[in-house]
mmCIF file of C-alpha atoms in Angstrom:
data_model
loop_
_atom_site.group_PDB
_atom_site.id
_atom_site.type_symbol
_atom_site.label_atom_id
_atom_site.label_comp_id
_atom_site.label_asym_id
_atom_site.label_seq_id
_atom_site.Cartn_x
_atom_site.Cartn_y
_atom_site.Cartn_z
ATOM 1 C CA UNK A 1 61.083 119.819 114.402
ATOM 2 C CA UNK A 2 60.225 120.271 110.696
ATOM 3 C CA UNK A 3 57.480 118.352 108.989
ATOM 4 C CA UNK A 4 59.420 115.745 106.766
ATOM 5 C CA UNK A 5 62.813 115.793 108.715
ATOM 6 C CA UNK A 6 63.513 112.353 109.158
ATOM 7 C CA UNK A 7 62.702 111.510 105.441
ATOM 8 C CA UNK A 8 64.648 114.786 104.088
ATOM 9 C CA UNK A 9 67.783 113.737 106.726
ATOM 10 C CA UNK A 10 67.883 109.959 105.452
ATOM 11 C CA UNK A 11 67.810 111.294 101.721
ATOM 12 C CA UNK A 12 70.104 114.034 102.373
ATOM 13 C CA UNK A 13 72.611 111.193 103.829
ATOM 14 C CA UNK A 14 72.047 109.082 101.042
ATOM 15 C CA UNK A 15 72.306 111.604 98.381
ATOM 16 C CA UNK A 16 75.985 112.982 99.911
ATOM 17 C CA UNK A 17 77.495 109.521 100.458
ATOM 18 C CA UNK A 18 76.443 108.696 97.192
ATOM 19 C CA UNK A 19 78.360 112.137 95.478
ATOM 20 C CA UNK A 20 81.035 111.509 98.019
ATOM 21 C CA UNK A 21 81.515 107.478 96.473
ATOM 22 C CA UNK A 22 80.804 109.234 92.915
ATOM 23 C CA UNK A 23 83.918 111.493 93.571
ATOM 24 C CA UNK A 24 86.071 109.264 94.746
ATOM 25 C CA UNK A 25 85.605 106.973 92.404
ATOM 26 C CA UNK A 26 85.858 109.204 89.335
ATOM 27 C CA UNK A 27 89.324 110.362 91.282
ATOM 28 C CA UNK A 28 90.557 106.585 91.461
ATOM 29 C CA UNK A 29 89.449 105.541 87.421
ATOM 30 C CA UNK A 30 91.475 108.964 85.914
ATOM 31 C CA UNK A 31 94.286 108.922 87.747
ATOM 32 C CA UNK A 32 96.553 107.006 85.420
ATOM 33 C CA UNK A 33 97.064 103.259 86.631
ATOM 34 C CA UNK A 34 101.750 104.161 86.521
ATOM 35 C CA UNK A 35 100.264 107.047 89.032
ATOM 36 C CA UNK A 36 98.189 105.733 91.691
ATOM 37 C CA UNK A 37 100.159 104.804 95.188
ATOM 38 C CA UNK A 38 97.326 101.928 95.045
ATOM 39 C CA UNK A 39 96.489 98.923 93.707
ATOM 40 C CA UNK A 40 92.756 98.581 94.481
ATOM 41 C CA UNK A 41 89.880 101.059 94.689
ATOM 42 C CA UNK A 42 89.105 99.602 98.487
ATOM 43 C CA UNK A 43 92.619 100.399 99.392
ATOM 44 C CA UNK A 44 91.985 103.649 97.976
ATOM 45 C CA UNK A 45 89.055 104.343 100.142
ATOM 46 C CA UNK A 46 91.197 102.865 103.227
ATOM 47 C CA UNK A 47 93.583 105.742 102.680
ATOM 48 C CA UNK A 48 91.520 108.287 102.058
ATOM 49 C CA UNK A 49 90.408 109.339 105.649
ATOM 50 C CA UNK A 50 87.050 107.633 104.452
ATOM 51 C CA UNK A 51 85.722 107.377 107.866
ATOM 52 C CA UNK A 52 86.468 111.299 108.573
ATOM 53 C CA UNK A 53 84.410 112.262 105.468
ATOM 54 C CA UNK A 54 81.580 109.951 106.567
ATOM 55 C CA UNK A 55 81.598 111.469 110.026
ATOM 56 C CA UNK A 56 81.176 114.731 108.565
ATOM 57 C CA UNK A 57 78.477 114.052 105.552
ATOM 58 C CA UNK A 58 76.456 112.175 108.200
ATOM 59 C CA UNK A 59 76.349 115.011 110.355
ATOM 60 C CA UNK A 60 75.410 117.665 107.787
ATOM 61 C CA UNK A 61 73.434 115.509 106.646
ATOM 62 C CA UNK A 62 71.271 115.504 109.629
ATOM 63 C CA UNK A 63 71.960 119.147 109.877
ATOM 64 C CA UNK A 64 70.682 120.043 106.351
ATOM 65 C CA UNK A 65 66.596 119.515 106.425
ATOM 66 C CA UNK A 66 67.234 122.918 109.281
ATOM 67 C CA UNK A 67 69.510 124.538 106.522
ATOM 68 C CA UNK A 68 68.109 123.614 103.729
ATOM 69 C CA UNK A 69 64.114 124.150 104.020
ATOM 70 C CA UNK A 70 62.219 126.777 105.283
ATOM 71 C CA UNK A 71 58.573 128.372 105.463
ATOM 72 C CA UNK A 72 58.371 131.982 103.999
ATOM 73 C CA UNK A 73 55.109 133.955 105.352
ATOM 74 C CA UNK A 74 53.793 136.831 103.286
ATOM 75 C CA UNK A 75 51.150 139.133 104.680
ATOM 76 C CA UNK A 76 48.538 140.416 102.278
ATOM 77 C CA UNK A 77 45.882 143.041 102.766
ATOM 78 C CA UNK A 78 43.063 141.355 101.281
ATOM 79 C CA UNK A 79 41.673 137.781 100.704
ATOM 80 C CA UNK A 80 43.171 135.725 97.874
ATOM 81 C CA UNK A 81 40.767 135.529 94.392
ATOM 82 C CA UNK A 82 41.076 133.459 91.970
ATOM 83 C CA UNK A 83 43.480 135.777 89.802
ATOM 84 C CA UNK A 84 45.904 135.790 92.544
ATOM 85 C CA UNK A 85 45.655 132.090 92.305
ATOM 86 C CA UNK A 86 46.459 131.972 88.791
ATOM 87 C CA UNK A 87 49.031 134.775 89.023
ATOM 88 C CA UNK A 88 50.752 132.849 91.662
ATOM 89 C CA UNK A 89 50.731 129.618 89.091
ATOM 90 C CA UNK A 90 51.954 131.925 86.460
ATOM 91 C CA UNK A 91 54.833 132.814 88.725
ATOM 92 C CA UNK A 92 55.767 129.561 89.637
ATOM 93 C CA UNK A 93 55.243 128.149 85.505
ATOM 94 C CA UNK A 94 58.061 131.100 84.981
ATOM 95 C CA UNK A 95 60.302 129.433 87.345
ATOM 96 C CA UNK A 96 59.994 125.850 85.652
ATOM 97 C CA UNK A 97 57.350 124.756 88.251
ATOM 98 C CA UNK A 98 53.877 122.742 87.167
ATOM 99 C CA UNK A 99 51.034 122.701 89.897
ATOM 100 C CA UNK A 100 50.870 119.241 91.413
ATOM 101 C CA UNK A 101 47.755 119.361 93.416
ATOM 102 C CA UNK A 102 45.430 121.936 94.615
ATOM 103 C CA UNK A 103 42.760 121.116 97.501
ATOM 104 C CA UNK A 104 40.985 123.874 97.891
ATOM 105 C CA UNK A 105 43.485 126.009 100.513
ATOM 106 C CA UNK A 106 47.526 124.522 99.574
ATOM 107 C CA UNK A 107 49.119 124.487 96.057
ATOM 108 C CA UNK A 108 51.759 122.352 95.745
ATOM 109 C CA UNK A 109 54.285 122.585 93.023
ATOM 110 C CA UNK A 110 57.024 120.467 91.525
ATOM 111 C CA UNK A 111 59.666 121.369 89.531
ATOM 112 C CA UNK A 112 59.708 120.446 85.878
ATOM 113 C CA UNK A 113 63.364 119.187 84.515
ATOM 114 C CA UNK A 114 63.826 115.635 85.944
ATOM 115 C CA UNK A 115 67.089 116.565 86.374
ATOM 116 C CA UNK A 116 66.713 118.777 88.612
ATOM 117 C CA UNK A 117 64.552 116.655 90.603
ATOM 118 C CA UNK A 118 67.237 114.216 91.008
ATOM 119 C CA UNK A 119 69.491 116.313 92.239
ATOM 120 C CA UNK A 120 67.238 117.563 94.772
ATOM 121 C CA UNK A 121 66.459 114.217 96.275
ATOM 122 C CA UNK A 122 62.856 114.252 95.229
ATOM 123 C CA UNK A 123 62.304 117.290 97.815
ATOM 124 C CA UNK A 124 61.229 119.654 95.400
ATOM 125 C CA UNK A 125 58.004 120.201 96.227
ATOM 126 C CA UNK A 126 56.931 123.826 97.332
ATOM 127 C CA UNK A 127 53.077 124.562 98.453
ATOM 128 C CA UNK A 128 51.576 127.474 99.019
ATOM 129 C CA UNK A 129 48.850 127.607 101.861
ATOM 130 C CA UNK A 130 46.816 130.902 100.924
ATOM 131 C CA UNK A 131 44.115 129.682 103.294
ATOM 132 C CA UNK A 132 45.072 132.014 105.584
ATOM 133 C CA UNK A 133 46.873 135.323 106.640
ATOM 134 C CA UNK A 134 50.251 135.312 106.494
ATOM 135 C CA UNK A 135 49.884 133.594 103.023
ATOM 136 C CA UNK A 136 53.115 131.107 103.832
ATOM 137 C CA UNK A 137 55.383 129.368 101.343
ATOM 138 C CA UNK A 138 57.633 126.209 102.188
ATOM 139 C CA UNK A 139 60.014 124.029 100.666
ATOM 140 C CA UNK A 140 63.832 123.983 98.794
ATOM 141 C CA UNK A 141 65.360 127.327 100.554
ATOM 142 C CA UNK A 142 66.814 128.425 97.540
ATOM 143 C CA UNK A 143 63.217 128.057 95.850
ATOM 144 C CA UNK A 144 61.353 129.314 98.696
ATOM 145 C CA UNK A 145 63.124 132.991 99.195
ATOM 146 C CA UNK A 146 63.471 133.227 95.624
ATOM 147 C CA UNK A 147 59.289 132.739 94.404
ATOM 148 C CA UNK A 148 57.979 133.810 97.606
ATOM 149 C CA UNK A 149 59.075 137.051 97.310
ATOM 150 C CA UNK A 150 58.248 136.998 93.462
ATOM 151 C CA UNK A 151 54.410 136.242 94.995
ATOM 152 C CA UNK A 152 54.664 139.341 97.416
ATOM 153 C CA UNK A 153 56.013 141.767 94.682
ATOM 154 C CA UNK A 154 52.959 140.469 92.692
ATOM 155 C CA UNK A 155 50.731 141.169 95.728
ATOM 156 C CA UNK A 156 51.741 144.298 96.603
ATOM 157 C CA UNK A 157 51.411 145.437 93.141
ATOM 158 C CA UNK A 158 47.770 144.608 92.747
ATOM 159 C CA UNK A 159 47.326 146.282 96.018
ATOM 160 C CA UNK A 160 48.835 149.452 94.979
ATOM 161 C CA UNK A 161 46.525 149.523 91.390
ATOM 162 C CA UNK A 162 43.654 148.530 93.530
ATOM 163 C CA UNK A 163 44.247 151.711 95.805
ATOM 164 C CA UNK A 164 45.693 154.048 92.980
#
């Protein structure tokens, strides 16, 4: 079982009944009052299948820490300096990512636009343990795949001027 799962399967649930209440609401208040078959929004949500949807949002959203997080490992020939440390910063500053904390052997990031934060249930937090080999990047998938392979690019590079 992933670290966090309970917390990032409560939030996910929240966060989808919340767009699915957000949707169906903004689908009740523009339909024009002469062309609704209802007369109330709760009678709108009895018709609606409402308990079908909630079946199914529940369920993914128990489903979705599985989907929707993941740990990346990238090998690496050498140790990790300093530079690499502030390359790897660099990287993530170009994606719109500030360093939260560093102690000593994980970086953790954040991402910068509120926003987007929001929208990502407050999960947006990627670290980088470069403790070790594999060097190994977790967090947001989409995130994850994305900078983590960004950070092996940059590490095979420097390998190959190192040996060149």
């Amino acid at each position: 079982m992933p670290k966090r799962y309970f917390i990032r399967a409560l939030k996910s649930i929240v966060y989808f009944f919340t767009v699915l209440f957000l949707i169906l609401a903004l689908l009740y208040f523009i339909t024009p009052e002469q062309e609704r078959q209802v007369q109330s929004f709760m009678e709108f949500l009895q018709r609606s299948s409402l308990l079908k949807m909630v079946m199914f949002l529940g369920v993914f959203g128990l489903i979705y820490p599985f989907v929707g997080y993941i740990t990346q490992k990238t090998s690496r020939s050498r140790p990790f300096s300093e530079g690499d440390k502030e390359a790897v910063i660099k990287i993530f500053a170009n994606a719109r990512f500030v360093p939260a904390k560093d102690d000593g052997s994980v970086l953790t990031f954040r991402i910068i636009n509120p926003v987007a934060r929001v929208t990502r249930i407050f999960e947006d937090a990627i670290t980088v343990d470069y403790a070790a080999n594999p060097l190994v990047v977790e967090g947001l998938r989409r995130d994850v795949t994305r900078l983590a392979k960004a950070v092996e690019r940059y590490l095979r590079e420097t390998d190959e001027a190192n040996n060149a």
